[in-house]
Short mmCIF file of C-alpha atoms in Angstrom, two decimals:
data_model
loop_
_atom_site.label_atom_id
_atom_site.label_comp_id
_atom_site.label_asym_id
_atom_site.label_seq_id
_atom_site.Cartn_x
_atom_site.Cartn_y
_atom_site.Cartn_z
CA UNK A 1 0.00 0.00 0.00
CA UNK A 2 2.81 2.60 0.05
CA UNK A 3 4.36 2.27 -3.43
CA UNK A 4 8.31 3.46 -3.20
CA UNK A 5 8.60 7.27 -3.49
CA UNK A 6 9.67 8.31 -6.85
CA UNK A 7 14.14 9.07 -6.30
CA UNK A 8 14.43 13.02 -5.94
CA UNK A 9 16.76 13.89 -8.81
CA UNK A 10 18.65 17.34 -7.94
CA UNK A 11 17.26 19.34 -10.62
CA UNK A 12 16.78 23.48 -11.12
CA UNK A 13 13.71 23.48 -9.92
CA UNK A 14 13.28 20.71 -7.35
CA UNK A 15 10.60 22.42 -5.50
CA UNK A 16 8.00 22.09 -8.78
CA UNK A 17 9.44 18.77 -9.88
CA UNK A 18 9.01 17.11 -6.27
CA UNK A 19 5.09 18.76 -5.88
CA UNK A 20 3.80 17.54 -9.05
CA UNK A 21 5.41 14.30 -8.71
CA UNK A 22 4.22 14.25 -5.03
CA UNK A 23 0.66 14.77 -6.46
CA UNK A 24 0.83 11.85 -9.08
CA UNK A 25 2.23 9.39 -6.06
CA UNK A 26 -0.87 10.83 -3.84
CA UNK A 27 -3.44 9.51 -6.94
CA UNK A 28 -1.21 6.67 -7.12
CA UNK A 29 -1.51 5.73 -3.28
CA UNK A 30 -5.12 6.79 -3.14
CA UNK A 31 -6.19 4.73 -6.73
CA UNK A 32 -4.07 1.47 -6.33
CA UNK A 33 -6.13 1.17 -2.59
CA UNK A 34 -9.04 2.26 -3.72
CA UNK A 35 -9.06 -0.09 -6.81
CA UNK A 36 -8.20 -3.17 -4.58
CA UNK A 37 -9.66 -2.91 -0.97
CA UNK A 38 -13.12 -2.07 -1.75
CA UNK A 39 -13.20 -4.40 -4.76
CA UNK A 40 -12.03 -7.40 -2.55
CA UNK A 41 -14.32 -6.36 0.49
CA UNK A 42 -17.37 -6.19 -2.56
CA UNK A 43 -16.67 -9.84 -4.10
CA UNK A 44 -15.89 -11.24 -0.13
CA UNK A 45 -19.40 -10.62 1.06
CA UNK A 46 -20.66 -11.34 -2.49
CA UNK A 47 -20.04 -14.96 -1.82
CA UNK A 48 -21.92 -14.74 1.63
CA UNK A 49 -25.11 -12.76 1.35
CA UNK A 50 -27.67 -12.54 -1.36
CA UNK A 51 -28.91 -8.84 -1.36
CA UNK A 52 -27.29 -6.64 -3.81
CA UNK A 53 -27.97 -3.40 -1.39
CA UNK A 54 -25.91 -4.85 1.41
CA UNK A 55 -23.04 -5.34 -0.62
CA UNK A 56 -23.22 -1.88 -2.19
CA UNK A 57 -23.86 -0.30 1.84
CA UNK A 58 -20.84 -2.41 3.08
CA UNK A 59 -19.28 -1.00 -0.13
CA UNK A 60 -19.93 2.47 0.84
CA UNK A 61 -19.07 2.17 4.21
CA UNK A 62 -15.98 1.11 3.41
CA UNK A 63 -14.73 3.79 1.03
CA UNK A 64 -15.93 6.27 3.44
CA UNK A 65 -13.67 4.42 6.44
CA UNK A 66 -10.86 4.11 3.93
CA UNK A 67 -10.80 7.60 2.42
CA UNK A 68 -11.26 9.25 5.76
CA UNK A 69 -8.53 6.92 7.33
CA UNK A 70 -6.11 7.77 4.48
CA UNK A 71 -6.62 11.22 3.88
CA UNK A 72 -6.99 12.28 7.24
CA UNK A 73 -4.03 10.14 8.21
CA UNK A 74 -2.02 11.39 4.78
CA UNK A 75 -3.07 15.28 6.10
CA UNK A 76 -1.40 14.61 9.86
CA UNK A 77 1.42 12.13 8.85
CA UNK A 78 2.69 15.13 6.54
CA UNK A 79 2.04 18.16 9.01
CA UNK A 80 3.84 15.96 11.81
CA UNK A 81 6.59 15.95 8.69
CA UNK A 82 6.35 19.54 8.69
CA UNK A 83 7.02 19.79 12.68
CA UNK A 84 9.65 17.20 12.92
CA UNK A 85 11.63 19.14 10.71
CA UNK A 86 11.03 22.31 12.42
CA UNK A 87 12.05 20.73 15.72
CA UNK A 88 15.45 19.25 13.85
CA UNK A 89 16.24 22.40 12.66
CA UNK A 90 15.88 24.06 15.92
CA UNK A 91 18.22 21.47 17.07
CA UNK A 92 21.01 21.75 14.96
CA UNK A 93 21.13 25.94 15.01
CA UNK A 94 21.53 25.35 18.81
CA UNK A 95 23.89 22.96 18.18
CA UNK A 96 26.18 25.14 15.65
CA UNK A 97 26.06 27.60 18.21
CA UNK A 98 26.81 25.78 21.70
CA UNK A 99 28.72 22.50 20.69
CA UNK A 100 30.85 23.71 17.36
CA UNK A 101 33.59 21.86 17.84
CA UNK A 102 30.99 18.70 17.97
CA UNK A 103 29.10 19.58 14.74
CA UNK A 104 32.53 20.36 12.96
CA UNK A 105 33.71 16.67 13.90
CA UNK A 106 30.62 15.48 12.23
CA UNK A 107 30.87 18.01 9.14
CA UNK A 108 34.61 16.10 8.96
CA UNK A 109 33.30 12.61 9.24
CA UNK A 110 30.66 12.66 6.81
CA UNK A 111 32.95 14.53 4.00
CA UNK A 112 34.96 11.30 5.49
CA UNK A 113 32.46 8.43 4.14
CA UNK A 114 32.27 10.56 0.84
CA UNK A 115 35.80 9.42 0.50
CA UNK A 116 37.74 13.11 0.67
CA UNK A 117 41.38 13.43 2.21
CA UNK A 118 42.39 14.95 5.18
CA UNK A 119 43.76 18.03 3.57
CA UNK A 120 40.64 18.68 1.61
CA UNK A 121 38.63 17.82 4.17
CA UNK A 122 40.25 20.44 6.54
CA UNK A 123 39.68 23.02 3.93
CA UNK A 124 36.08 21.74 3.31
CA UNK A 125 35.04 22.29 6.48
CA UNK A 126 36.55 25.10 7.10
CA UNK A 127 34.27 26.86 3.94
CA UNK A 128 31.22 25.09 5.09
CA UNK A 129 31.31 26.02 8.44
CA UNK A 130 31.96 29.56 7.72
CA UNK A 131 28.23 30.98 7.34
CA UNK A 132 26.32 29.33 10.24
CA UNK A 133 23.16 29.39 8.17
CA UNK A 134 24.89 27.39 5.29
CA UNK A 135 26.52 24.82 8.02
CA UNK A 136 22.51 24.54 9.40
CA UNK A 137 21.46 23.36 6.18
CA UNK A 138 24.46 21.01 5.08
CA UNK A 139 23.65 19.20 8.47
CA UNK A 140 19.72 18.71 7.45
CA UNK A 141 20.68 17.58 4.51
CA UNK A 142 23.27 15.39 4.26
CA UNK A 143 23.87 14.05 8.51
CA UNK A 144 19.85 13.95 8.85
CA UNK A 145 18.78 13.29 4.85
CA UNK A 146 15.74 15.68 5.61
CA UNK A 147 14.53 17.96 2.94
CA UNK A 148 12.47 20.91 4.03
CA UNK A 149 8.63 19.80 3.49
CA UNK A 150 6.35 22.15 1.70
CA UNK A 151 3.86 22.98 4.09
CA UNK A 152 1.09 23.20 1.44
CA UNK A 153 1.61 20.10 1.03
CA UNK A 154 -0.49 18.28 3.43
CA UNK A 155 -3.84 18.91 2.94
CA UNK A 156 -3.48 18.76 -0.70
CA UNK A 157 -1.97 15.66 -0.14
CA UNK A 158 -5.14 14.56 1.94
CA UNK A 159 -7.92 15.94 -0.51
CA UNK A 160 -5.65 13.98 -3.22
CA UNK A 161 -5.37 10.80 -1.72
CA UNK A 162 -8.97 10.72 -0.14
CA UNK A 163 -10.60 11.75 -3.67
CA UNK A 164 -8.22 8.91 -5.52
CA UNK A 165 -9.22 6.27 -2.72
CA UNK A 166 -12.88 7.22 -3.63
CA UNK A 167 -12.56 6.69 -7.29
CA UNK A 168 -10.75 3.47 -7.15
CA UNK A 169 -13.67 2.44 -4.73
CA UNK A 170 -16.57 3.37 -6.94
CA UNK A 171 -15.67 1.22 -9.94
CA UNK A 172 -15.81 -1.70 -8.69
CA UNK A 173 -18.47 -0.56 -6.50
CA UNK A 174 -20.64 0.20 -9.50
CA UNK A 175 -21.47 -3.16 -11.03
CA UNK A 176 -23.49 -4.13 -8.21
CA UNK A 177 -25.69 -0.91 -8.79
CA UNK A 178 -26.07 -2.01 -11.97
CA UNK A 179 -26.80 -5.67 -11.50
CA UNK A 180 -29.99 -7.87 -9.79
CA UNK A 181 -27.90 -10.39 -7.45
CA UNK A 182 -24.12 -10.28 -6.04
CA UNK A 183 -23.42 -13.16 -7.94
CA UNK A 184 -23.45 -10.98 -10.98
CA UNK A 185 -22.59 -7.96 -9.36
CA UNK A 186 -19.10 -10.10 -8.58
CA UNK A 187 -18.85 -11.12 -12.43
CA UNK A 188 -19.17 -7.79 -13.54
CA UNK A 189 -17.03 -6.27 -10.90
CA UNK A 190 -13.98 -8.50 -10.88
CA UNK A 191 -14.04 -7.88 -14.86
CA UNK A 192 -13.83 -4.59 -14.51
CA UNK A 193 -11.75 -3.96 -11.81
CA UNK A 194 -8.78 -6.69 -12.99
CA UNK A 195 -8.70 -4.31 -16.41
CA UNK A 196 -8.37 -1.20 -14.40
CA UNK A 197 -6.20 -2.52 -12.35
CA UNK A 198 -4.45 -4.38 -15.39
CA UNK A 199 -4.18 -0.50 -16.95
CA UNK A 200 -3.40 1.37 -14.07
CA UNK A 201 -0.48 -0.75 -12.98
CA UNK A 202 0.83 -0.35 -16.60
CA UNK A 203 1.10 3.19 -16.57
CA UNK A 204 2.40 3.13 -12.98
CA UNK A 205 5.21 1.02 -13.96
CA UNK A 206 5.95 3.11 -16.75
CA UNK A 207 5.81 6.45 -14.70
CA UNK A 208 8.17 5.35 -12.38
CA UNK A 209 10.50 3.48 -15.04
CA UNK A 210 9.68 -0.23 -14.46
CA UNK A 211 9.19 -2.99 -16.62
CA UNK A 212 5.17 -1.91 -17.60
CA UNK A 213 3.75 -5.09 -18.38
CA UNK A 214 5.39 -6.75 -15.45
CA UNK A 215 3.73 -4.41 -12.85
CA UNK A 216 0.14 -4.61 -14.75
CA UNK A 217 0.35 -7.75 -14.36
CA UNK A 218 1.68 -7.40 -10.15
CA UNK A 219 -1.40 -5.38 -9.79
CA UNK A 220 -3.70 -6.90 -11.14
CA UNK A 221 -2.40 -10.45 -9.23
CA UNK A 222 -2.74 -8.54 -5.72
CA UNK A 223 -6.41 -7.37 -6.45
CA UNK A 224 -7.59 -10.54 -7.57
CA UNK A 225 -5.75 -12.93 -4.35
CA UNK A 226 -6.99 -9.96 -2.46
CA UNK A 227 -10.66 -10.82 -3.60
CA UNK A 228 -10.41 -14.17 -3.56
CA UNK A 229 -9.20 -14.49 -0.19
CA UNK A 230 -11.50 -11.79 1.04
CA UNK A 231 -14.28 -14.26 -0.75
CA UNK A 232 -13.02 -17.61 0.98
CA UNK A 233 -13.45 -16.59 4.36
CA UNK A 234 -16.72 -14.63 4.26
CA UNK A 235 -17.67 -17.71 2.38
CA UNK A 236 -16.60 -19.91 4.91
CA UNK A 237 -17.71 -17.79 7.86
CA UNK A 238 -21.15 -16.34 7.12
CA UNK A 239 -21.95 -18.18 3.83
CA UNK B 1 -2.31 5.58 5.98
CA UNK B 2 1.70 6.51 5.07
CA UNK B 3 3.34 7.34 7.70
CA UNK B 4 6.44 9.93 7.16
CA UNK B 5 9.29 7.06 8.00
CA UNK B 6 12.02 7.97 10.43
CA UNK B 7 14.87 10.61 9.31
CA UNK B 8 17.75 8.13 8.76
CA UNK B 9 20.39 9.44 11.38
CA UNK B 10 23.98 8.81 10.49
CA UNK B 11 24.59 6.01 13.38
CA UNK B 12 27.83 3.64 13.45
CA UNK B 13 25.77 0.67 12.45
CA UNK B 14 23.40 2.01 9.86
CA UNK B 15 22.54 -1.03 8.77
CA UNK B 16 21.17 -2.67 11.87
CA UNK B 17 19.50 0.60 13.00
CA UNK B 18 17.62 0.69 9.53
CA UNK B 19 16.28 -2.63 9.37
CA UNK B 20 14.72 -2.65 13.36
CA UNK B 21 13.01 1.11 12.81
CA UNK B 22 12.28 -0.47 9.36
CA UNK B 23 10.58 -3.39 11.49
CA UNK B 24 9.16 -0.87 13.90
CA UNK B 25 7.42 1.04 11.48
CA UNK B 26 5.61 -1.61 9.27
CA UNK B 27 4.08 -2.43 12.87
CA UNK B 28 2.90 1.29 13.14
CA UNK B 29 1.94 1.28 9.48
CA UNK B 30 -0.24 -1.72 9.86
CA UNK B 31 -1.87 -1.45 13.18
CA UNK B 32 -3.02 1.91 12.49
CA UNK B 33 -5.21 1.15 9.20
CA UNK B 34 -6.01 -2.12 10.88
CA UNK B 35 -7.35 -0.50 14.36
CA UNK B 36 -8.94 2.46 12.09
CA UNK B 37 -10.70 0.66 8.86
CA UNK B 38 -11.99 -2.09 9.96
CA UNK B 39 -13.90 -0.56 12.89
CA UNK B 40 -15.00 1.73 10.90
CA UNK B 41 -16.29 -0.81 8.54
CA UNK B 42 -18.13 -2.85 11.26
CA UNK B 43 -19.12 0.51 13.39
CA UNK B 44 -20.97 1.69 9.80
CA UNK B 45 -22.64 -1.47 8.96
CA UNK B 46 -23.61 -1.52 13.19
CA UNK B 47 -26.14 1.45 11.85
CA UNK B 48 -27.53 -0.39 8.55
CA UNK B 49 -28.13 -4.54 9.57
CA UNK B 50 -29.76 -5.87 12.47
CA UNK B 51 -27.35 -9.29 12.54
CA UNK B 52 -23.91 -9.23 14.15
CA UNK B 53 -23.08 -12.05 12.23
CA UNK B 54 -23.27 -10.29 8.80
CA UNK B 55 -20.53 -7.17 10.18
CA UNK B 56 -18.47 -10.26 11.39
CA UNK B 57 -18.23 -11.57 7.90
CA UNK B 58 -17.73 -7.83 6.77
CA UNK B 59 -15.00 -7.20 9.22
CA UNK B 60 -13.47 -10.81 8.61
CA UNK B 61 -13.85 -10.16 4.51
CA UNK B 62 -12.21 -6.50 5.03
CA UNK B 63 -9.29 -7.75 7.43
CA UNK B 64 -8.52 -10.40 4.66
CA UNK B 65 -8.71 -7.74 1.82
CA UNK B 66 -6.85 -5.34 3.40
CA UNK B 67 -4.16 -7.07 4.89
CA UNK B 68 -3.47 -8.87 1.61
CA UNK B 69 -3.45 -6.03 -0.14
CA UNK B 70 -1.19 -3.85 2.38
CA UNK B 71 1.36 -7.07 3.01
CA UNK B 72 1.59 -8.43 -0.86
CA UNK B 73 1.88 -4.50 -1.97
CA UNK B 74 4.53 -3.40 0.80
CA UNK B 75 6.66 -6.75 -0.26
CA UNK B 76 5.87 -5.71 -4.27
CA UNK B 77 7.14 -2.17 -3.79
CA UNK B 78 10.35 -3.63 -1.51
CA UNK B 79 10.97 -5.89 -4.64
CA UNK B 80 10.39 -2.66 -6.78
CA UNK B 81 12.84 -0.89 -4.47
CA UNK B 82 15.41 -3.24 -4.81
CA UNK B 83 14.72 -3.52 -9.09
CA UNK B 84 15.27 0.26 -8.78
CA UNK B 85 18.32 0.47 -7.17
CA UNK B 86 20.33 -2.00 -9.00
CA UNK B 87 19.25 -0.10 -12.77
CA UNK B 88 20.37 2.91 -11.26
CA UNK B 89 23.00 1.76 -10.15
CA UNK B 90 23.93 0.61 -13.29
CA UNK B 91 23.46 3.31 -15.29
CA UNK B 92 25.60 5.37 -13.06
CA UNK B 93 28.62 2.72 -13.44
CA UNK B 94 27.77 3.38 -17.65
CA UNK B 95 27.87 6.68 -17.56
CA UNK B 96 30.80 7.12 -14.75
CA UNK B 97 32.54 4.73 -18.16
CA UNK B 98 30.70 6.50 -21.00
CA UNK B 99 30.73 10.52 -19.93
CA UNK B 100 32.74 10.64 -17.28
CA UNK B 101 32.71 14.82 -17.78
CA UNK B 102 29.32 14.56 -17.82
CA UNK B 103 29.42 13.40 -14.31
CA UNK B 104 32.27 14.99 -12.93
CA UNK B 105 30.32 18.50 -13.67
CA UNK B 106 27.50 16.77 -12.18
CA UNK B 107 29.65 16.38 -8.81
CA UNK B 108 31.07 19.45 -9.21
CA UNK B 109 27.80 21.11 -9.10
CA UNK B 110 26.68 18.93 -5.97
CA UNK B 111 29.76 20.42 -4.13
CA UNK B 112 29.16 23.89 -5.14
CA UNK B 113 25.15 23.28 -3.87
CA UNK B 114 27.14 22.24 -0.51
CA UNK B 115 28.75 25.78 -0.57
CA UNK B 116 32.27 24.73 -1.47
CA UNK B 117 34.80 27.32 -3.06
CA UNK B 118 35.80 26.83 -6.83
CA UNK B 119 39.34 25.73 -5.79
CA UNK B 120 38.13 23.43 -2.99
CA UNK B 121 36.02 21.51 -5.44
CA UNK B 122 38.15 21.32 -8.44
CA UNK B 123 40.79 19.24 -5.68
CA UNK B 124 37.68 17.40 -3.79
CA UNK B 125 36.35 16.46 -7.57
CA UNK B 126 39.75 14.75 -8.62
CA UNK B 127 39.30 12.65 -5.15
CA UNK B 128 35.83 11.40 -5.51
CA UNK B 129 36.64 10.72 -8.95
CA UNK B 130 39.65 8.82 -8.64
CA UNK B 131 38.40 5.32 -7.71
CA UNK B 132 35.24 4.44 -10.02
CA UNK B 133 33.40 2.39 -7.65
CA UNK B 134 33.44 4.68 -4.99
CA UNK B 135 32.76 7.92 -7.70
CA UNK B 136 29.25 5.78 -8.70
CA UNK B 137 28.61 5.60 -5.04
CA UNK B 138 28.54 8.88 -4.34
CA UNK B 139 26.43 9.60 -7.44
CA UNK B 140 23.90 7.35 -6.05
CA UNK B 141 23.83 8.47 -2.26
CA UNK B 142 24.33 12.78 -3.15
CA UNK B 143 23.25 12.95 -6.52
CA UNK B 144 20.00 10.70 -6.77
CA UNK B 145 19.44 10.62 -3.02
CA UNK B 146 19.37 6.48 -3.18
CA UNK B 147 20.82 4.14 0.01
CA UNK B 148 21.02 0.47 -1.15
CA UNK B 149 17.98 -1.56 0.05
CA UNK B 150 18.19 -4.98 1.81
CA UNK B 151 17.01 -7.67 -0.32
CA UNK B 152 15.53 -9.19 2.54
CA UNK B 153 13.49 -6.22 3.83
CA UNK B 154 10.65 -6.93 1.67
CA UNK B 155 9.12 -10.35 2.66
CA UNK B 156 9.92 -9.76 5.86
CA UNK B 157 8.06 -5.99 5.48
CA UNK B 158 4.78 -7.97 4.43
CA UNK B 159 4.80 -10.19 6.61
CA UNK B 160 5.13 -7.56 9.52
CA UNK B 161 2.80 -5.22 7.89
CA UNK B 162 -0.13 -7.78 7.28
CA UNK B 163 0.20 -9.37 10.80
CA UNK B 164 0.02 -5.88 12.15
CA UNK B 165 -3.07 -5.07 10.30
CA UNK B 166 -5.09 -8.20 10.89
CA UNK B 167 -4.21 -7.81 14.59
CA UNK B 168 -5.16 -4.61 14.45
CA UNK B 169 -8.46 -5.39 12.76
CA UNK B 170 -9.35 -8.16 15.24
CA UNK B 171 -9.45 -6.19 18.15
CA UNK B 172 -12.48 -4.12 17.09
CA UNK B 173 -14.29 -6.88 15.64
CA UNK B 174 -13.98 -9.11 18.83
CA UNK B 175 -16.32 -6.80 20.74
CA UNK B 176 -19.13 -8.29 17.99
CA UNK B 177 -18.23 -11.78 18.89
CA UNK B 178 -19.67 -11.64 22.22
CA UNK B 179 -22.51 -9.02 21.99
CA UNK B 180 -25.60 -10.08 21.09
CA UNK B 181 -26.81 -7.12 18.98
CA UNK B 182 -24.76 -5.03 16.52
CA UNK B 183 -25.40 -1.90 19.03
CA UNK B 184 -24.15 -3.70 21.66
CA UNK B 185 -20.74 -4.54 19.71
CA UNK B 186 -20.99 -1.13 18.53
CA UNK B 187 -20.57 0.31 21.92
CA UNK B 188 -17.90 -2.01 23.41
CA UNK B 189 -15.89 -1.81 19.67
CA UNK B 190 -15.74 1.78 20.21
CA UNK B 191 -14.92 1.54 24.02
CA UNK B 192 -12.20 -1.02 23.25
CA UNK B 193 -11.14 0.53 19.68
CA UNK B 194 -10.96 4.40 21.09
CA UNK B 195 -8.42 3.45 23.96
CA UNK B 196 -6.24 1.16 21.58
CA UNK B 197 -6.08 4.02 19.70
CA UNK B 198 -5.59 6.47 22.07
CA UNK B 199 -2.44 4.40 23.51
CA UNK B 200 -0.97 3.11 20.58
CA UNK B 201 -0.84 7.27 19.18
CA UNK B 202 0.66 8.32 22.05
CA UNK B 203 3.60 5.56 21.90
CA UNK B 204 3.98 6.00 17.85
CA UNK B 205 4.32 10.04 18.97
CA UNK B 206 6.70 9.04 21.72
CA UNK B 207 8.47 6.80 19.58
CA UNK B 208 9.05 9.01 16.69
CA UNK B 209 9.95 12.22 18.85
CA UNK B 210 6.82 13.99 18.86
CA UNK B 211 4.46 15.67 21.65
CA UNK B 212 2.94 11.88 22.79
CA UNK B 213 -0.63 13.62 24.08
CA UNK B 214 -1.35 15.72 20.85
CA UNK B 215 -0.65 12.11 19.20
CA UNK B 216 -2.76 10.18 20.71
CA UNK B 217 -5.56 12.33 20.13
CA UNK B 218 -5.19 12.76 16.81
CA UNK B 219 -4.88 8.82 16.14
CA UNK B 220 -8.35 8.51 18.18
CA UNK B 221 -9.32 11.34 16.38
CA UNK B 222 -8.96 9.60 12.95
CA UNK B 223 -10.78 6.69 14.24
CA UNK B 224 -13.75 8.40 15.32
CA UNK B 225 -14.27 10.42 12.60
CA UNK B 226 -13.56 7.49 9.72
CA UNK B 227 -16.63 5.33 11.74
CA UNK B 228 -18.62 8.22 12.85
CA UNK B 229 -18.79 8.90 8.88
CA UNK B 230 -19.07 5.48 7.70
CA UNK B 231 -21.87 4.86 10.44
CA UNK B 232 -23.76 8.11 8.82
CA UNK B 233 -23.51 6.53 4.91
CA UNK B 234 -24.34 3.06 5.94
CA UNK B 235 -27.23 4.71 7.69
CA UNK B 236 -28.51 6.58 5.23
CA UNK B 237 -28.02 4.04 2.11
CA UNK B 238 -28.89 0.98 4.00
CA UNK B 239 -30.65 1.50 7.54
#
């Protein structure tokens, strides 16, 4: 359920680059969940109860749970984000200024791993130590690997991820409006669904530079267990 | 649902420090969406059926679906990871071979981002650039912001993650096993569900360095608000 972030490539404007890639993983995250977990829930109790309606309310119930759960939990995950690194930052100004000699050290070890000699180092950290400001952000960035979080970016991130979650939910969802008993309801669903899913894993792949037909295929194989599990047990427990 | 994961501190045994916060946090991951969903599946269909059995096959159908669909994805997108990593890695060792101006500008301009002086990089570029291997490996920490993933993670991240989630899930839905109505499991899910909650948000808060009360109510927050909604659409469609 959380597909790997896309690798930040230092470009001239990473700031644009990282929020519009940040959007398409949001629709990602929200679709590929949306797409399976209500599907799966919608063909389980398809195989235990015969009324169409309760299917679509269980349906509905979940994609309510699931968006509010996700985007809710998307919106404070990324403010808490937003905090932590506020907090860190806080940290290591106080640092600079109370425990130099410390931070230096650290400066020196890190340009240390990179693989730079004790002469260049020395020099090194002499430059980057120079402006406290400058030292502040070369110890977020490379001794804590935190980039500073847009703080925008939360609630869009919420509204994207809760709207994507509700999408994915709906098609399969919308068979069983459609149709007179689950049974067909689960036909209908499960064909539609496996081709989104089929699709939408293709383009996925090939967004994030994978093998495209492998990954539709990974997709669609993870909805469809998914549903068929989901189907066993209600089967075997209330069928 | 996505947590932010841990800032990766620069500890003497990176390795071993990774892979037990790695641990740590597919337990968060998946007990959070398992305490929040699934009760708020079962507290929504609590408003629209009259048999506890049928949100028992509900609950039992969604624990199934989701924590199939949260293990098998987490272990896809570790396999992903790892898929990712080795062709970058690759075509950094080509083009190290291929273009190796190309790239030496590249570090040079990663240096000068650092705030190093023109004379300090032209002696730290020879450096980096002297030994291939370790030139490539600095391209893929600085440059594309990658760390080598553990083959390994990744079945052991979905297991983790879908244990944690069907755990998770059970708790609310055990109140319904031994009420006799679905109001009655309603109101001791909630009771039992709202506390889990509350505790496990203030020890994720603790854990990860934030205030451990604001936490914790947000976490019960999320959960009340996902299967306060869910109860009011189940309601309304089905009840």
């Amino acid at each position: 359920m959380t597909p790997t972030p896309p690798a930040h490539h230092n470009h001239p404007h990473p700031e644009q680059h990282l929020s519009s890639s940040a959007t398409l993983q949001d629709i990602v995250i929200g679709l590929s969940d949306g797409l399976t977990v209500p599907f799966a829930l919608a063909a389980g109790l398809s195989g235990a109860v015969s009324s169409s309606a309760l299917v679509i309310t269980a349906g509905l119930a979940e994609i309510v749970a699931g968006s509010i759960a996700m985007g809710l939990g998307g919106y404070l995950a990324g403010r808490t984000e937003v905090e932590h690194y506020a907090a860190e930052l806080a940290r290591e100004r106080r640092e600079v200024q109370e425990v130099p000699h410390v931070e230096r050290a650290e400066v020196d070890e890190l340009l240390a791993e990179m693989g730079l000699s004790a002469e260049t180092r020395a020099r090194a950290v002499a430059e980057l130590t120079a402006d406290p400001e400058q030292w502040v952000r070369f110890m977020m960035k490379y001794e804590l690997g935190l980039e500073e979080p847009d703080p925008r970016q939360a609630p869009k991130s919420a509204f994207t991820i809760s709207s994507a979650y509700a999408l994915g939910g709906l098609i399969p969802l919308s068979a069983y409006f459609v149709t007179d008993t689950p049974a067909q309801g689960l036909l209908w669903s499960a064909a539609i669904t496996l081709v989104c899913l089929f699709v939408f894993g293709f383009f996925k792949s090939r967004m994030t530079g994978q093998p495209a037909v492998a990954g539709a295929f990974k997709m669609t194989f993870v909805g469809a267990l998914a549903a068929a599990a989901a189907f066993g047990v209600a089967k075997a427990v209330g069928g």
